[in-house]
PDB file of C-alpha atoms in Angstrom:
ATOM      1  CA  MET A   2     -71.527   9.725  15.203  1.00  0.00           C
ATOM      2  CA  PRO A   3     -70.036  13.159  15.832  1.00  0.00           C
ATOM      3  CA  LEU A   4     -67.916  14.808  13.133  1.00  0.00           C
ATOM      4  CA  ARG A   5     -64.877  14.801  15.375  1.00  0.00           C
ATOM      5  CA  GLN A   6     -64.855  10.960  15.649  1.00  0.00           C
ATOM      6  CA  ILE A   7     -65.334  10.590  11.885  1.00  0.00           C
ATOM      7  CA  LEU A   8     -62.314  12.867  11.207  1.00  0.00           C
ATOM      8  CA  LEU A   9     -60.195  10.951  13.737  1.00  0.00           C
ATOM      9  CA  ILE A  10     -61.081   7.583  12.179  1.00  0.00           C
ATOM     10  CA  ALA A  11     -60.417   8.965   8.672  1.00  0.00           C
ATOM     11  CA  ALA A  12     -57.018  10.299   9.771  1.00  0.00           C
ATOM     12  CA  ILE A  13     -56.084   6.908  11.264  1.00  0.00           C
ATOM     13  CA  VAL A  14     -57.184   5.099   8.072  1.00  0.00           C
ATOM     14  CA  VAL A  15     -55.207   7.517   5.861  1.00  0.00           C
ATOM     15  CA  LEU A  16     -52.141   7.111   8.103  1.00  0.00           C
ATOM     16  CA  ALA A  17     -52.423   3.310   8.042  1.00  0.00           C
ATOM     17  CA  VAL A  18     -52.818   3.264   4.247  1.00  0.00           C
ATOM     18  CA  GLY A  19     -49.825   5.644   3.877  1.00  0.00           C
ATOM     19  CA  MET A  20     -47.615   3.496   6.122  1.00  0.00           C
ATOM     20  CA  GLY A  21     -48.689   0.352   4.295  1.00  0.00           C
ATOM     21  CA  TYR A  22     -47.882   1.923   0.922  1.00  0.00           C
ATOM     22  CA  TRP A  23     -44.496   3.138   2.240  1.00  0.00           C
ATOM     23  CA  ALA A  24     -43.664  -0.340   3.554  1.00  0.00           C
ATOM     24  CA  TYR A  25     -44.763  -1.869   0.239  1.00  0.00           C
ATOM     25  CA  GLU A  26     -42.614   0.576  -1.792  1.00  0.00           C
ATOM     26  CA  THR A  27     -39.574   0.003   0.459  1.00  0.00           C
ATOM     27  CA  ASP A  28     -39.932  -3.746   0.021  1.00  0.00           C
ATOM     28  CA  LEU A  29     -40.125  -3.332  -3.747  1.00  0.00           C
ATOM     29  CA  LYS A  30     -36.925  -1.256  -3.838  1.00  0.00           C
ATOM     30  CA  VAL A  31     -35.052  -3.911  -1.895  1.00  0.00           C
ATOM     31  CA  SER A  32     -36.381  -6.721  -4.085  1.00  0.00           C
ATOM     32  CA  ARG A  33     -35.544  -4.820  -7.320  1.00  0.00           C
ATOM     33  CA  GLN A  34     -31.772  -5.246  -6.747  1.00  0.00           C
ATOM     34  CA  PRO A  35     -30.036  -7.508  -9.280  1.00  0.00           C
ATOM     35  CA  ALA A  36     -30.007 -11.133  -8.218  1.00  0.00           C
ATOM     36  CA  GLY A  37     -26.185 -11.481  -8.261  1.00  0.00           C
ATOM     37  CA  THR A  38     -25.529  -8.456  -6.057  1.00  0.00           C
ATOM     38  CA  THR A  39     -23.911  -9.353  -2.759  1.00  0.00           C
ATOM     39  CA  THR A  40     -22.060  -7.322  -0.195  1.00  0.00           C
ATOM     40  CA  GLU A  41     -18.342  -8.095  -0.236  1.00  0.00           C
ATOM     41  CA  ILE A  42     -16.909  -9.082   3.088  1.00  0.00           C
ATOM     42  CA  LYS A  43     -13.693  -7.143   3.539  1.00  0.00           C
ATOM     43  CA  VAL A  44     -11.886  -9.271   6.083  1.00  0.00           C
ATOM     44  CA  PRO A  45      -8.523 -10.948   5.586  1.00  0.00           C
ATOM     45  CA  ASP A  46      -8.476 -14.541   4.417  1.00  0.00           C
ATOM     46  CA  PHE A  47      -5.100 -15.018   6.119  1.00  0.00           C
ATOM     47  CA  PHE A  48      -2.814 -13.079   8.420  1.00  0.00           C
ATOM     48  CA  SER A  49       0.462 -13.620  10.175  1.00  0.00           C
ATOM     49  CA  TYR A  50       2.273 -11.939  13.041  1.00  0.00           C
ATOM     50  CA  ASN A  51       6.070 -11.595  13.107  1.00  0.00           C
ATOM     51  CA  ALA A  52       6.144 -12.771   9.490  1.00  0.00           C
ATOM     52  CA  HIS A  53       9.309 -13.589   7.542  1.00  0.00           C
ATOM     53  CA  ILE A  54       9.198 -14.172   3.773  1.00  0.00           C
ATOM     54  CA  ARG A  55      12.189 -15.032   1.595  1.00  0.00           C
ATOM     55  CA  GLU A  56      12.230 -15.026  -2.214  1.00  0.00           C
ATOM     56  CA  PHE A  57      14.874 -16.843  -4.261  1.00  0.00           C
ATOM     57  CA  ASN A  58      15.790 -16.486  -7.932  1.00  0.00           C
ATOM     58  CA  GLU A  59      15.881 -19.337 -10.460  1.00  0.00           C
ATOM     59  CA  HIS A  60      19.496 -20.170  -9.410  1.00  0.00           C
ATOM     60  CA  GLY A  61      18.557 -20.551  -5.741  1.00  0.00           C
ATOM     61  CA  GLN A  62      20.149 -17.269  -4.659  1.00  0.00           C
ATOM     62  CA  LEU A  63      18.369 -15.016  -2.193  1.00  0.00           C
ATOM     63  CA  LYS A  64      16.525 -12.258  -4.081  1.00  0.00           C
ATOM     64  CA  SER A  65      14.601 -10.573  -1.246  1.00  0.00           C
ATOM     65  CA  ASP A  66      14.019 -10.992   2.455  1.00  0.00           C
ATOM     66  CA  LEU A  67      10.914  -9.405   4.025  1.00  0.00           C
ATOM     67  CA  THR A  68       9.980  -9.286   7.695  1.00  0.00           C
ATOM     68  CA  ALA A  69       6.948  -7.489   9.124  1.00  0.00           C
ATOM     69  CA  ASP A  70       5.172  -7.177  12.457  1.00  0.00           C
ATOM     70  CA  SER A  71       2.028  -8.383  10.700  1.00  0.00           C
ATOM     71  CA  ILE A  72       0.846  -9.357   7.228  1.00  0.00           C
ATOM     72  CA  SER A  73      -2.853  -9.480   6.239  1.00  0.00           C
ATOM     73  CA  HIS A  74      -4.149 -10.573   2.823  1.00  0.00           C
ATOM     74  CA  PHE A  75      -7.543  -9.343   1.588  1.00  0.00           C
ATOM     75  CA  PRO A  76      -9.145 -11.501  -1.142  1.00  0.00           C
ATOM     76  CA  HIS A  77     -11.658  -8.864  -2.357  1.00  0.00           C
ATOM     77  CA  ASN A  78      -8.813  -6.819  -3.920  1.00  0.00           C
ATOM     78  CA  ASP A  79      -5.888  -9.303  -3.627  1.00  0.00           C
ATOM     79  CA  ILE A  80      -3.784  -6.810  -1.635  1.00  0.00           C
ATOM     80  CA  THR A  81      -1.537  -7.744   1.271  1.00  0.00           C
ATOM     81  CA  LEU A  82      -1.078  -5.144   4.021  1.00  0.00           C
ATOM     82  CA  LEU A  83       2.210  -4.905   5.927  1.00  0.00           C
ATOM     83  CA  ALA A  84       2.863  -3.415   9.366  1.00  0.00           C
ATOM     84  CA  SER A  85       6.445  -2.201   9.929  1.00  0.00           C
ATOM     85  CA  PRO A  86       7.919  -3.840   6.815  1.00  0.00           C
ATOM     86  CA  ASP A  87      11.677  -4.461   6.722  1.00  0.00           C
ATOM     87  CA  LEU A  88      12.867  -5.440   3.234  1.00  0.00           C
ATOM     88  CA  TRP A  89      16.298  -6.497   1.945  1.00  0.00           C
ATOM     89  CA  SER A  90      16.725  -6.573  -1.848  1.00  0.00           C
ATOM     90  CA  TYR A  91      19.636  -8.490  -3.378  1.00  0.00           C
ATOM     91  CA  SER A  92      21.070  -8.563  -6.896  1.00  0.00           C
ATOM     92  CA  GLU A  93      23.998 -10.460  -8.356  1.00  0.00           C
ATOM     93  CA  ASN A  94      27.262  -8.479  -8.195  1.00  0.00           C
ATOM     94  CA  ALA A  95      25.544  -5.496  -6.546  1.00  0.00           C
ATOM     95  CA  THR A  96      25.437  -4.101  -3.041  1.00  0.00           C
ATOM     96  CA  PRO A  97      22.200  -5.032  -1.197  1.00  0.00           C
ATOM     97  CA  TRP A  98      19.514  -2.437  -0.415  1.00  0.00           C
ATOM     98  CA  HIS A  99      17.717  -2.305   2.927  1.00  0.00           C
ATOM     99  CA  THR A 100      14.308  -0.573   3.142  1.00  0.00           C
ATOM    100  CA  VAL A 101      12.091   0.048   6.181  1.00  0.00           C
ATOM    101  CA  ALA A 102       8.771   1.892   6.597  1.00  0.00           C
ATOM    102  CA  ASP A 103       5.871   2.273   9.010  1.00  0.00           C
ATOM    103  CA  THR A 104       3.326   0.611   6.688  1.00  0.00           C
ATOM    104  CA  GLY A 105       3.148  -0.941   3.259  1.00  0.00           C
ATOM    105  CA  ARG A 106       1.264  -3.192   0.919  1.00  0.00           C
ATOM    106  CA  ILE A 107       1.987  -5.810  -1.708  1.00  0.00           C
ATOM    107  CA  LEU A 108      -0.099  -5.309  -4.850  1.00  0.00           C
ATOM    108  CA  PRO A 109      -1.927  -8.155  -6.654  1.00  0.00           C
ATOM    109  CA  ASP A 110       0.973  -8.877  -9.044  1.00  0.00           C
ATOM    110  CA  GLY A 111       3.063 -10.000  -6.040  1.00  0.00           C
ATOM    111  CA  GLU A 112       6.080  -8.076  -7.409  1.00  0.00           C
ATOM    112  CA  THR A 113       5.144  -4.500  -6.509  1.00  0.00           C
ATOM    113  CA  VAL A 114       5.518  -3.230  -2.937  1.00  0.00           C
ATOM    114  CA  GLU A 115       4.275   0.215  -1.879  1.00  0.00           C
ATOM    115  CA  LEU A 116       5.802   1.591   1.316  1.00  0.00           C
ATOM    116  CA  LYS A 117       4.419   4.579   3.248  1.00  0.00           C
ATOM    117  CA  GLN A 118       5.410   6.826   6.138  1.00  0.00           C
ATOM    118  CA  ASN A 119       9.010   7.217   7.269  1.00  0.00           C
ATOM    119  CA  VAL A 120      10.451   5.221   4.376  1.00  0.00           C
ATOM    120  CA  VAL A 121      14.224   4.817   4.663  1.00  0.00           C
ATOM    121  CA  MET A 122      16.156   3.003   1.943  1.00  0.00           C
ATOM    122  CA  THR A 123      19.871   2.371   2.479  1.00  0.00           C
ATOM    123  CA  GLN A 124      22.584   0.763   0.439  1.00  0.00           C
ATOM    124  CA  VAL A 125      24.776  -1.247   2.772  1.00  0.00           C
ATOM    125  CA  GLU A 126      28.310  -2.446   2.049  1.00  0.00           C
ATOM    126  CA  GLY A 127      29.618  -4.703   4.786  1.00  0.00           C
ATOM    127  CA  ASP A 128      28.932  -2.880   8.054  1.00  0.00           C
ATOM    128  CA  THR A 129      28.912   0.583   6.456  1.00  0.00           C
ATOM    129  CA  GLN A 130      26.034   2.559   5.072  1.00  0.00           C
ATOM    130  CA  LYS A 131      26.974   3.655   1.573  1.00  0.00           C
ATOM    131  CA  LEU A 132      23.850   5.663   0.754  1.00  0.00           C
ATOM    132  CA  ARG A 133      20.590   6.616   2.502  1.00  0.00           C
ATOM    133  CA  MET A 134      17.326   7.831   0.940  1.00  0.00           C
ATOM    134  CA  ASP A 135      14.401   9.189   2.993  1.00  0.00           C
ATOM    135  CA  THR A 136      10.879   9.782   1.630  1.00  0.00           C
ATOM    136  CA  ASP A 137       7.258   9.339   2.696  1.00  0.00           C
ATOM    137  CA  PHE A 138       6.187   7.021  -0.159  1.00  0.00           C
ATOM    138  CA  LEU A 139       8.154   4.532  -2.271  1.00  0.00           C
ATOM    139  CA  THR A 140       7.151   1.887  -4.804  1.00  0.00           C
ATOM    140  CA  ILE A 141       9.534  -1.057  -5.183  1.00  0.00           C
ATOM    141  CA  TYR A 142       9.281  -3.152  -8.348  1.00  0.00           C
ATOM    142  CA  SER A 143      11.134  -6.287  -7.297  1.00  0.00           C
ATOM    143  CA  GLY A 144      10.711  -8.008 -10.680  1.00  0.00           C
ATOM    144  CA  GLN A 145      12.446  -5.091 -12.402  1.00  0.00           C
ATOM    145  CA  ASP A 146      14.951  -4.316  -9.607  1.00  0.00           C
ATOM    146  CA  PHE A 147      14.143  -0.643  -9.148  1.00  0.00           C
ATOM    147  CA  ALA A 148      12.361   1.707  -6.754  1.00  0.00           C
ATOM    148  CA  ASP A 149      10.375   4.803  -7.688  1.00  0.00           C
ATOM    149  CA  THR A 150       8.801   7.817  -5.992  1.00  0.00           C
ATOM    150  CA  ASN A 151       7.337  11.129  -7.109  1.00  0.00           C
ATOM    151  CA  ARG A 152       7.461  12.533  -3.576  1.00  0.00           C
ATOM    152  CA  PRO A 153      10.249  14.631  -2.041  1.00  0.00           C
ATOM    153  CA  VAL A 154      13.353  12.577  -1.287  1.00  0.00           C
ATOM    154  CA  THR A 155      16.547  13.291   0.664  1.00  0.00           C
ATOM    155  CA  ILE A 156      19.669  11.375  -0.342  1.00  0.00           C
ATOM    156  CA  ILE A 157      22.590  11.250   2.083  1.00  0.00           C
ATOM    157  CA  SER A 158      25.962   9.924   0.945  1.00  0.00           C
ATOM    158  CA  PRO A 159      29.463  10.167   2.456  1.00  0.00           C
ATOM    159  CA  SER A 160      30.175  13.068   0.087  1.00  0.00           C
ATOM    160  CA  GLY A 161      27.043  15.177   0.610  1.00  0.00           C
ATOM    161  CA  VAL A 162      23.291  15.639   0.787  1.00  0.00           C
ATOM    162  CA  MET A 163      20.862  15.996  -2.126  1.00  0.00           C
ATOM    163  CA  LYS A 164      17.156  16.771  -2.138  1.00  0.00           C
ATOM    164  CA  ALA A 165      14.796  16.259  -5.068  1.00  0.00           C
ATOM    165  CA  ASN A 166      11.175  15.783  -6.007  1.00  0.00           C
ATOM    166  CA  GLY A 167      11.078  12.176  -7.115  1.00  0.00           C
ATOM    167  CA  MET A 168      13.676   9.586  -8.015  1.00  0.00           C
ATOM    168  CA  LYS A 169      14.258   6.158  -9.497  1.00  0.00           C
ATOM    169  CA  ALA A 170      16.839   3.858  -7.919  1.00  0.00           C
ATOM    170  CA  PHE A 171      18.088   0.977 -10.092  1.00  0.00           C
ATOM    171  CA  TYR A 172      19.544  -1.839  -7.934  1.00  0.00           C
ATOM    172  CA  LYS A 173      21.519  -3.821 -10.508  1.00  0.00           C
ATOM    173  CA  ARG A 174      23.233  -0.765 -11.983  1.00  0.00           C
ATOM    174  CA  ASP A 175      23.823   1.163  -8.712  1.00  0.00           C
ATOM    175  CA  PHE A 176      22.247   4.120 -10.476  1.00  0.00           C
ATOM    176  CA  ILE A 177      19.878   6.785  -9.142  1.00  0.00           C
ATOM    177  CA  GLN A 178      17.911   9.097 -11.417  1.00  0.00           C
ATOM    178  CA  LEU A 179      16.530  12.260  -9.776  1.00  0.00           C
ATOM    179  CA  LYS A 180      13.358  13.636 -11.358  1.00  0.00           C
ATOM    180  CA  SER A 181      13.029  17.365 -10.589  1.00  0.00           C
ATOM    181  CA  ARG A 182      13.931  20.283  -8.326  1.00  0.00           C
ATOM    182  CA  VAL A 183      17.318  18.810  -7.459  1.00  0.00           C
ATOM    183  CA  ARG A 184      19.489  20.706  -4.987  1.00  0.00           C
ATOM    184  CA  GLY A 185      22.423  19.537  -2.944  1.00  0.00           C
ATOM    185  CA  VAL A 186      25.659  20.063  -1.107  1.00  0.00           C
ATOM    186  CA  HIS A 187      28.750  18.114  -2.144  1.00  0.00           C
ATOM    187  CA  GLU A 188      31.908  17.854  -0.021  1.00  0.00           C
ATOM    188  CA  SER A 189      35.072  16.783  -1.827  1.00  0.00           C
ATOM    189  CA  ARG A 190      37.398  14.520   0.122  1.00  0.00           C
TER     190      ARG A 190
END
């Protein structure tokens, strides 16, 4: 047998042994994973289009009213995603607050709502807008009746305009606390 054929056969054998070893090693790496490891499926367990959710307090009075183009709940992290949320928050003896945004989510506690992109929060008295706040991110704590942001916010009232970095709005007390870099224009009437 010529030397050339022997080298060709040896190369094929070495290649076959190398591929077999590689396949064996790859199989071992896959089988070495812990037995309980599974890939989480990140699909919603329920969803709703044109959703409307109302929450009442212990006395049967309306506490909040949420509508959204769609709501999707994900069980792997217990978060509910909202498309175009429209939220009304009510408190006894206080003017209601109306909040809209492009997107949002309800956190696992069911009481905390995070709103993002074009967030507008208004305090409405009858048919008139008493106060308007614009920001790009807002967290509403419905169990504690306040909203919070660390992002820039613009507050428009009948008497002027204020801008700040961050704020807390307390529903029950009709009180707004601005966090930093506050500047504004006030018109006396």
